[in-house]
Coordinates of C-alpha atoms in Angstrom, one line a residue:
M189 CA 63.8 134.8 155.8
K190 CA 63.5 138.8 154.8
K191 CA 62.0 141.1 157.7
V192 CA 59.3 143.3 156.3
I193 CA 56.5 145.7 157.3
A194 CA 54.2 145.2 155.4
I195 CA 51.9 148.7 154.2
F196 CA 48.9 149.1 152.8
D197 CA 48.8 152.5 151.0
I198 CA 44.5 153.2 150.5
G199 CA 43.8 155.8 147.7
K200 CA 41.1 156.7 145.4
T201 CA 41.9 155.1 142.4
N202 CA 44.6 152.5 143.4
K203 CA 45.1 150.5 146.6
K204 CA 48.6 149.3 147.1
L205 CA 50.5 146.7 148.9
L206 CA 54.1 146.8 149.5
L207 CA 56.6 145.2 151.9
F208 CA 59.0 147.2 153.3
D209 CA 62.4 145.3 154.6
E210 CA 64.9 146.5 157.5
H211 CA 66.8 149.6 155.9
F212 CA 63.4 150.5 154.3
Q213 CA 63.2 149.4 150.9
V214 CA 60.1 148.1 148.9
V215 CA 61.0 144.1 148.5
F216 CA 57.4 143.8 147.0
Q217 CA 55.0 145.8 145.6
Q218 CA 51.3 144.4 144.4
E219 CA 48.7 147.5 143.5
Q220 CA 45.4 146.6 142.7
K221 CA 41.7 148.5 141.4
F222 CA 38.9 147.5 143.1
P223 CA 35.3 148.2 141.1
V224 CA 33.0 151.0 143.2
T225 CA 30.1 150.5 144.6
T226 CA 27.0 153.0 145.7
D227 CA 25.4 153.8 148.9
D228 CA 22.4 153.8 150.1
D229 CA 21.2 156.8 148.7
G230 CA 22.6 155.2 145.1
F231 CA 26.0 157.7 145.0
E232 CA 29.3 156.3 144.1
C233 CA 31.3 155.1 146.8
D234 CA 34.7 152.5 147.6
N235 CA 33.2 148.5 148.3
I236 CA 35.2 148.3 151.6
D237 CA 34.0 144.5 152.0
L238 CA 36.5 144.3 148.4
I239 CA 38.9 146.1 150.3
T240 CA 39.3 144.5 154.3
S241 CA 38.4 141.3 152.8
W242 CA 41.9 142.0 150.6
I243 CA 43.7 143.3 153.5
K244 CA 43.3 140.0 155.0
D245 CA 43.5 137.4 153.0
E246 CA 47.2 139.2 151.8
L247 CA 47.6 139.1 155.4
K248 CA 47.4 135.5 155.5
T249 CA 48.8 134.7 153.0
L250 CA 52.4 136.9 153.9
A251 CA 52.0 135.3 157.3
R252 CA 52.6 131.3 155.4
S253 CA 55.1 133.1 153.3
T254 CA 58.6 131.4 153.1
K255 CA 60.6 134.1 151.6
F256 CA 59.2 136.9 154.3
E257 CA 58.7 137.6 157.5
L258 CA 55.8 139.7 157.9
T259 CA 56.9 141.9 161.2
A260 CA 54.0 144.3 161.6
V261 CA 51.7 146.0 159.2
N262 CA 50.8 149.5 159.0
F263 CA 47.4 151.0 156.9
S264 CA 47.6 155.0 154.9
T265 CA 44.6 156.2 153.8
Y266 CA 43.0 159.4 151.6
G267 CA 40.9 161.1 154.7
A268 CA 37.7 163.1 154.8
S269 CA 36.0 159.6 155.2
L270 CA 35.0 157.8 158.7
M271 CA 33.4 154.8 159.6
F272 CA 30.1 154.0 161.9
L273 CA 29.9 151.2 164.2
D274 CA 27.1 149.9 166.4
E275 CA 27.8 148.9 169.9
N276 CA 28.7 144.8 168.3
G277 CA 31.3 146.7 166.4
N278 CA 30.0 146.1 163.3
R279 CA 29.4 148.9 160.2
L280 CA 26.4 150.5 160.4
T281 CA 27.7 152.6 156.6
P282 CA 29.5 152.4 153.3
V283 CA 32.5 154.6 153.5
Y284 CA 30.6 157.5 151.9
N285 CA 32.5 159.6 149.5
Y286 CA 33.6 162.8 150.4
L287 CA 32.2 164.3 147.1
K288 CA 29.0 163.2 148.0
E289 CA 27.0 166.8 148.8
A290 CA 25.6 168.1 152.2
P291 CA 23.0 170.2 152.5
S292 CA 25.1 174.1 153.5
S293 CA 22.2 175.0 156.3
I294 CA 24.1 172.1 158.5
S295 CA 27.1 173.7 158.1
E296 CA 25.7 176.9 158.5
S297 CA 24.8 176.4 161.8
L298 CA 28.1 175.4 162.4
F299 CA 29.4 178.6 162.5
E300 CA 26.7 180.7 163.7
N301 CA 26.6 178.7 166.6
Y302 CA 30.4 179.0 167.0
G303 CA 32.0 182.5 166.0
G304 CA 31.0 182.6 163.0
K305 CA 32.6 181.2 159.6
D306 CA 36.2 183.2 159.3
E307 CA 36.9 182.0 163.0
F308 CA 35.7 178.1 163.5
C309 CA 37.4 177.9 160.4
R310 CA 40.7 179.1 161.8
K311 CA 40.0 177.4 165.5
T312 CA 40.2 174.0 163.1
A313 CA 42.3 175.3 160.7
S314 CA 39.9 174.1 158.3
P315 CA 38.8 176.0 155.0
A316 CA 34.7 175.7 154.3
L317 CA 35.4 173.3 151.7
G318 CA 31.8 171.6 150.9
L319 CA 30.3 168.6 149.7
L320 CA 31.3 165.6 153.0
L321 CA 35.0 167.1 152.8
N322 CA 35.3 168.5 155.9
S323 CA 34.5 164.7 157.9
G324 CA 33.5 166.2 161.0
I325 CA 30.2 167.2 158.7
Q326 CA 29.7 163.2 157.8
I327 CA 28.5 163.0 161.2
A328 CA 26.3 166.2 161.5
W329 CA 25.2 165.3 158.0
L330 CA 24.3 161.7 159.3
K331 CA 22.4 162.5 162.7
Q332 CA 20.6 164.9 160.5
E333 CA 19.6 163.0 157.1
K334 CA 19.5 159.3 158.4
P335 CA 18.9 159.5 162.5
E336 CA 17.5 155.7 162.4
A337 CA 21.3 154.7 161.8
Y338 CA 22.8 157.7 163.7
Q339 CA 20.6 156.5 167.2
Q340 CA 22.7 153.1 166.5
V341 CA 26.2 154.9 166.2
T342 CA 28.7 153.7 169.0
S343 CA 31.4 153.9 167.8
I344 CA 33.2 156.4 165.1
L345 CA 36.8 156.0 163.3
H346 CA 38.8 157.6 160.4
F347 CA 39.5 155.7 157.6
P348 CA 43.2 154.8 158.4
Q349 CA 41.9 153.5 162.1
Y350 CA 39.1 151.6 160.3
L351 CA 41.4 149.7 158.8
S352 CA 43.6 148.8 161.5
Y353 CA 40.3 148.2 163.4
A354 CA 38.9 145.4 161.1
L355 CA 42.5 143.8 162.5
T356 CA 42.5 144.5 166.2
G357 CA 39.2 145.2 166.9
K358 CA 40.7 147.9 168.9
V359 CA 38.7 151.5 168.7
V360 CA 41.3 154.2 168.0
S361 CA 42.2 157.7 167.2
E362 CA 45.6 160.0 166.0
P363 CA 46.8 163.1 164.7
T364 CA 46.7 163.2 161.7
S365 CA 43.9 162.3 160.5
I366 CA 41.1 164.9 162.6
G367 CA 44.3 167.8 162.1
C368 CA 43.0 167.2 158.0
H369 CA 40.6 169.6 157.1
T370 CA 37.9 167.9 159.8
F371 CA 36.2 170.4 161.8
M372 CA 36.3 168.0 164.1
W373 CA 39.7 169.8 166.0
D374 CA 40.6 173.1 168.1
F375 CA 43.7 174.1 167.1
D376 CA 44.2 176.9 169.8
K377 CA 43.2 174.4 172.6
M378 CA 44.9 171.6 170.7
S379 CA 41.6 169.3 171.8
Y380 CA 38.6 168.0 170.3
H381 CA 36.3 171.0 168.9
Q382 CA 33.3 172.4 171.5
W383 CA 30.8 171.7 169.3
L384 CA 31.3 167.4 169.5
T385 CA 30.3 167.7 173.0
D386 CA 27.5 169.9 171.6
Y387 CA 26.4 167.5 169.8
G388 CA 26.7 164.7 171.8
I389 CA 29.6 162.9 170.5
H390 CA 32.1 161.1 171.9
L391 CA 35.6 160.6 170.0
P392 CA 39.1 158.4 171.8
D393 CA 41.7 160.7 172.3
P394 CA 43.9 160.5 169.9
I395 CA 47.4 158.4 170.5
T396 CA 51.0 158.8 169.2
N397 CA 50.8 157.1 166.0
D398 CA 53.7 154.9 166.8
L399 CA 51.6 152.7 169.0
V400 CA 51.4 149.5 168.0
S401 CA 48.9 146.2 168.5
T402 CA 49.6 142.2 168.6
V403 CA 47.1 140.2 166.4
E404 CA 48.2 136.6 165.4
I405 CA 47.7 136.0 162.1
E406 CA 47.8 132.0 160.6
G407 CA 49.6 131.5 163.9
K408 CA 51.8 134.2 163.1
K409 CA 52.0 137.5 165.6
V410 CA 52.0 140.6 163.7
Q411 CA 52.3 144.2 164.9
V412 CA 48.8 146.4 163.9
G413 CA 49.8 149.8 163.6
T414 CA 46.8 152.7 164.1
G415 CA 47.0 154.1 161.4
I416 CA 48.2 157.3 159.0
H417 CA 46.3 160.1 156.7
D418 CA 48.6 160.2 153.8
S419 CA 49.4 164.0 153.6
S420 CA 51.0 164.1 156.6
S421 CA 52.3 160.3 156.1
S422 CA 53.8 162.2 153.6
L423 CA 55.6 164.3 156.0
A424 CA 57.3 161.2 158.3
P425 CA 60.2 160.4 156.0
Y426 CA 61.5 163.8 156.1
L427 CA 60.7 165.0 159.8
K428 CA 62.5 161.5 160.7
G429 CA 65.5 161.6 157.9
T430 CA 66.9 165.0 158.7
S431 CA 67.7 167.0 161.4
E432 CA 67.2 170.0 159.0
Q433 CA 64.0 173.1 159.0
F434 CA 62.2 171.9 155.8
I435 CA 59.8 173.0 153.2
L436 CA 58.2 170.2 151.4
V437 CA 56.4 171.2 148.9
S438 CA 54.4 167.8 147.6
T439 CA 53.7 168.0 143.5
G440 CA 50.8 166.4 142.1
T441 CA 47.6 166.7 140.8
W442 CA 47.1 169.5 144.0
C443 CA 51.0 170.8 144.8
I444 CA 50.5 170.5 148.8
N445 CA 53.1 172.9 150.9
M446 CA 53.8 171.7 154.1
N447 CA 55.7 173.5 157.1
P448 CA 56.3 171.6 160.1
F449 CA 58.3 174.8 161.6
N450 CA 55.8 177.3 161.4
S451 CA 54.1 177.4 164.8
E452 CA 52.4 181.0 163.6
P453 CA 48.4 180.3 164.1
L454 CA 46.2 180.3 161.1
T455 CA 44.8 183.8 160.6
A456 CA 41.2 184.4 158.4
K457 CA 43.4 185.8 155.7
Q458 CA 45.3 182.4 154.9
L459 CA 42.4 180.3 154.7
E460 CA 41.0 182.8 152.4
Q461 CA 44.0 181.9 150.3
D462 CA 43.4 177.7 150.7
C463 CA 46.0 177.4 153.2
L464 CA 45.6 175.1 156.5
C465 CA 46.9 173.2 158.8
F466 CA 47.6 169.5 159.5
L467 CA 48.5 168.4 162.6
S468 CA 51.9 165.6 162.1
P469 CA 52.2 162.3 163.8
D470 CA 53.8 164.0 167.0
K471 CA 50.2 166.7 167.1
Q472 CA 52.7 169.5 165.7
Q473 CA 50.6 171.9 163.9
V474 CA 51.6 171.2 160.5
K475 CA 51.3 174.9 158.4
S476 CA 50.1 173.7 154.5
S477 CA 49.4 175.7 151.8
R478 CA 47.6 174.5 148.8
L479 CA 47.5 174.6 144.6
F480 CA 45.6 173.1 142.0
M481 CA 48.6 173.4 139.7
G482 CA 49.3 169.4 138.4
H483 CA 45.5 169.7 137.6
F484 CA 45.9 173.7 135.9
H485 CA 49.2 171.6 134.0
E486 CA 47.4 169.1 132.5
V487 CA 44.9 170.7 131.0
W488 CA 47.0 173.4 129.9
V489 CA 49.5 170.9 128.4
E490 CA 46.5 169.1 126.9
K491 CA 45.8 172.3 125.0
L492 CA 49.0 173.5 124.4
A493 CA 49.3 169.7 122.1
K494 CA 46.6 170.5 120.7
H495 CA 47.6 173.8 119.2
F496 CA 50.9 173.3 118.5
G497 CA 50.4 169.9 117.3
V498 CA 53.3 168.0 118.7
E499 CA 52.9 164.5 121.1
L500 CA 51.2 165.1 124.3
D501 CA 54.5 164.9 126.2
R502 CA 56.3 167.0 124.5
F503 CA 56.4 169.5 127.5
R504 CA 59.1 166.8 129.0
H505 CA 61.3 167.4 126.1
V506 CA 61.6 171.1 126.8
I507 CA 64.8 172.3 128.6
Y508 CA 65.5 174.6 131.3
D509 CA 66.6 178.0 129.3
N510 CA 67.6 181.2 130.2
D511 CA 67.8 183.1 127.4
L512 CA 64.9 182.0 126.4
I513 CA 63.0 183.1 129.8
E514 CA 64.8 186.4 129.6
S515 CA 63.5 187.2 126.6
I516 CA 60.1 186.0 127.5
Q517 CA 60.5 188.0 130.4
D518 CA 60.8 191.2 128.3
K519 CA 58.4 190.4 125.9
F520 CA 55.4 189.7 128.3
E521 CA 57.0 192.4 130.7
N522 CA 56.5 189.4 134.2
S523 CA 53.0 189.8 133.7
S524 CA 51.5 186.6 133.8
I525 CA 49.3 185.1 130.3
F526 CA 47.7 182.1 131.7
F527 CA 46.5 183.1 134.8
P528 CA 46.2 186.8 134.5
G529 CA 43.4 187.0 137.8
G530 CA 45.5 184.2 139.8
K531 CA 44.9 180.9 139.8
E532 CA 41.0 182.0 139.9
S533 CA 41.4 182.7 136.6
F534 CA 42.0 179.6 135.3
D535 CA 38.8 179.1 133.3
D536 CA 38.2 182.2 131.7
A537 CA 42.5 181.6 130.8
L538 CA 41.2 178.6 128.5
K539 CA 39.2 180.2 126.7
S540 CA 40.5 183.6 126.3
V541 CA 44.9 183.6 126.1
D542 CA 45.3 183.5 122.0
L543 CA 48.4 181.0 121.6
S544 CA 49.4 182.6 118.3
R545 CA 51.0 185.1 120.5
F546 CA 54.1 182.9 121.0
E547 CA 56.2 181.8 118.5
N548 CA 56.8 178.3 119.4
Y549 CA 55.4 175.5 121.8
N550 CA 59.0 175.4 123.5
E551 CA 57.8 179.5 124.4
A552 CA 54.2 178.8 124.8
Y553 CA 55.1 176.2 127.7
T554 CA 58.3 177.4 129.2
K555 CA 56.2 180.7 129.9
L556 CA 53.0 178.3 131.7
T557 CA 55.8 177.1 133.7
I558 CA 56.9 180.4 134.7
D559 CA 53.2 181.4 135.5
L560 CA 52.2 178.2 137.5
T561 CA 56.0 178.6 139.3
D562 CA 54.8 182.3 140.3
L563 CA 51.3 180.8 141.3
C564 CA 53.5 178.4 143.8
I565 CA 56.2 181.2 145.0
E566 CA 53.0 183.0 146.1
S567 CA 51.3 180.0 147.9
I568 CA 54.9 178.6 149.6
Q569 CA 54.9 182.1 150.6
L570 CA 51.5 182.1 152.8
I571 CA 53.1 179.2 155.0
I572 CA 56.5 180.4 155.9
P573 CA 56.7 182.9 159.4
Q574 CA 58.6 186.1 160.0
A575 CA 60.6 184.1 162.2
D576 CA 61.7 181.7 159.3
K577 CA 64.7 179.4 160.0
T578 CA 64.0 176.8 157.5
T579 CA 66.5 176.5 155.5
T580 CA 65.7 173.9 152.4
F581 CA 63.2 173.2 150.5
Y582 CA 62.6 169.1 149.2
I583 CA 60.6 168.9 146.0
S584 CA 58.6 166.1 145.3
G585 CA 57.1 164.8 142.9
G586 CA 56.0 165.3 138.8
F587 CA 58.1 168.6 139.3
A588 CA 60.7 167.2 141.0
R589 CA 61.2 166.4 137.6
N590 CA 60.5 169.8 135.4
D591 CA 64.0 172.0 135.3
I592 CA 62.3 174.6 134.5
F593 CA 60.6 174.6 137.6
I594 CA 63.0 173.7 139.9
N595 CA 65.7 177.1 138.5
L596 CA 63.1 179.0 138.6
L597 CA 62.1 178.5 142.7
S598 CA 66.3 177.8 143.4
D599 CA 66.0 181.8 141.7
Q600 CA 63.4 182.8 143.8
F601 CA 64.8 181.5 147.4
T602 CA 68.5 182.3 147.3
D603 CA 68.3 181.6 151.1
K604 CA 67.2 177.6 151.0
K605 CA 69.0 174.9 149.1
V606 CA 66.5 173.6 147.0
I607 CA 66.6 169.5 147.2
T608 CA 64.4 167.4 144.4
S609 CA 63.6 163.9 146.2
E610 CA 63.6 160.4 145.2
I611 CA 61.9 158.9 147.7
D612 CA 59.3 157.0 146.5
N613 CA 55.7 155.9 148.3
A614 CA 56.5 158.8 150.3
S615 CA 53.0 158.3 152.4
A616 CA 53.9 154.5 152.2
L617 CA 57.1 154.9 153.7
G618 CA 55.4 157.4 156.4
A619 CA 53.7 154.9 157.3
A620 CA 56.2 152.5 157.9
L621 CA 58.4 154.8 159.4
V622 CA 56.2 156.1 162.6
I623 CA 55.6 152.1 163.8
A624 CA 59.7 151.4 162.8
K625 CA 61.3 151.3 166.4
S626 CA 58.3 150.2 167.8
V627 CA 58.4 146.3 165.5
G628 CA 62.4 146.9 166.3
F629 CA 63.2 147.9 162.9
K630 CA 66.3 150.4 163.4
N631 CA 68.0 151.2 161.2
P632 CA 68.2 154.9 159.9
L633 CA 66.5 156.9 157.3
K634 CA 68.4 159.7 155.4
V635 CA 66.4 162.1 152.5
Q636 CA 69.1 163.0 150.2

């Protein structure tokens, strides 16, 4: 039988089960969409009971498999989500949706009592995202808005650790979930922020992501990882697969640029420009910047297709044309047409840009990609330190297949190799890699 690590990769929309063999190849993949439910306020949220039941059922089936030898399991999930347990280890609340609103007075009180907004956000390397997106706010929100439930709270777990807990019964914490714009971690002291202690909140010290626990499933001993936050998990294949210093440009709806080799403290100015810090599995700072690039692209592509009367996916057939790019630069004198006031001008430009200025679809789409790439370059430059030693850009996600984007990046950063990554399911692969050595999977991964 083929030895495998099972990874449950839990996104907001899709939930996946992937099996990785000892060569870290996916040998089985299943995707599920579960109907959402509502929380105790009627707000939409994931149905955690359905998810955990599915996980346990799939693991029982795998444990009985005659094709695969289930060796271990780990979890990669979206962030900004907490689970609250009582003294008996029972769940007290739903997994609240991070898009749920919270009174602004909660975060404002933290800012006021701990050095002001700029200093608090700098220390925690967390932009003030509003809603419940800063997961530490979920604790303060529960304490203020639902005191009856809060008074029963004995343990607090991030989402990946709750899924691990559902199998092991162990309450643990790990760096990647804590370090994800939570307001919980003091990056100056590399420990929990003082406000948690002051509020009487006691969380477990984070353990490394390579630690596993043994459980028995259908009479078979299986190693269970602690779980990992998906953004940090997607970085793991590159950290483990290359000895070069690099920047990962992970493109999707959000473009997340991650530099694990920038140890400079985050500044208030960088925070204002949508920078933050993650923690890597070994508790190292990962300076990062974000751009809503995929969303911008999607909306504009739809508008361009409608204006020029072409198929929605026509952009996939527009190739890099240096002569066209030069003519566009001459025509528009290097000014941004689609984002004249930077990324903040997206909504206004949607209403005001005159698309009749373009001769055809190819010219318009090429100019859109030029303008998007310029925004991306600005975002990347925010995480490049003065003493930069990175040699390589890895580009993953949808824009890795955009020749115009790749060539423009290469032209801008002539001192670096720009490599389009062929790693699929990076967050799931990272979740497998962080426990691989602990469970006896020793074949090295090399990033191509």
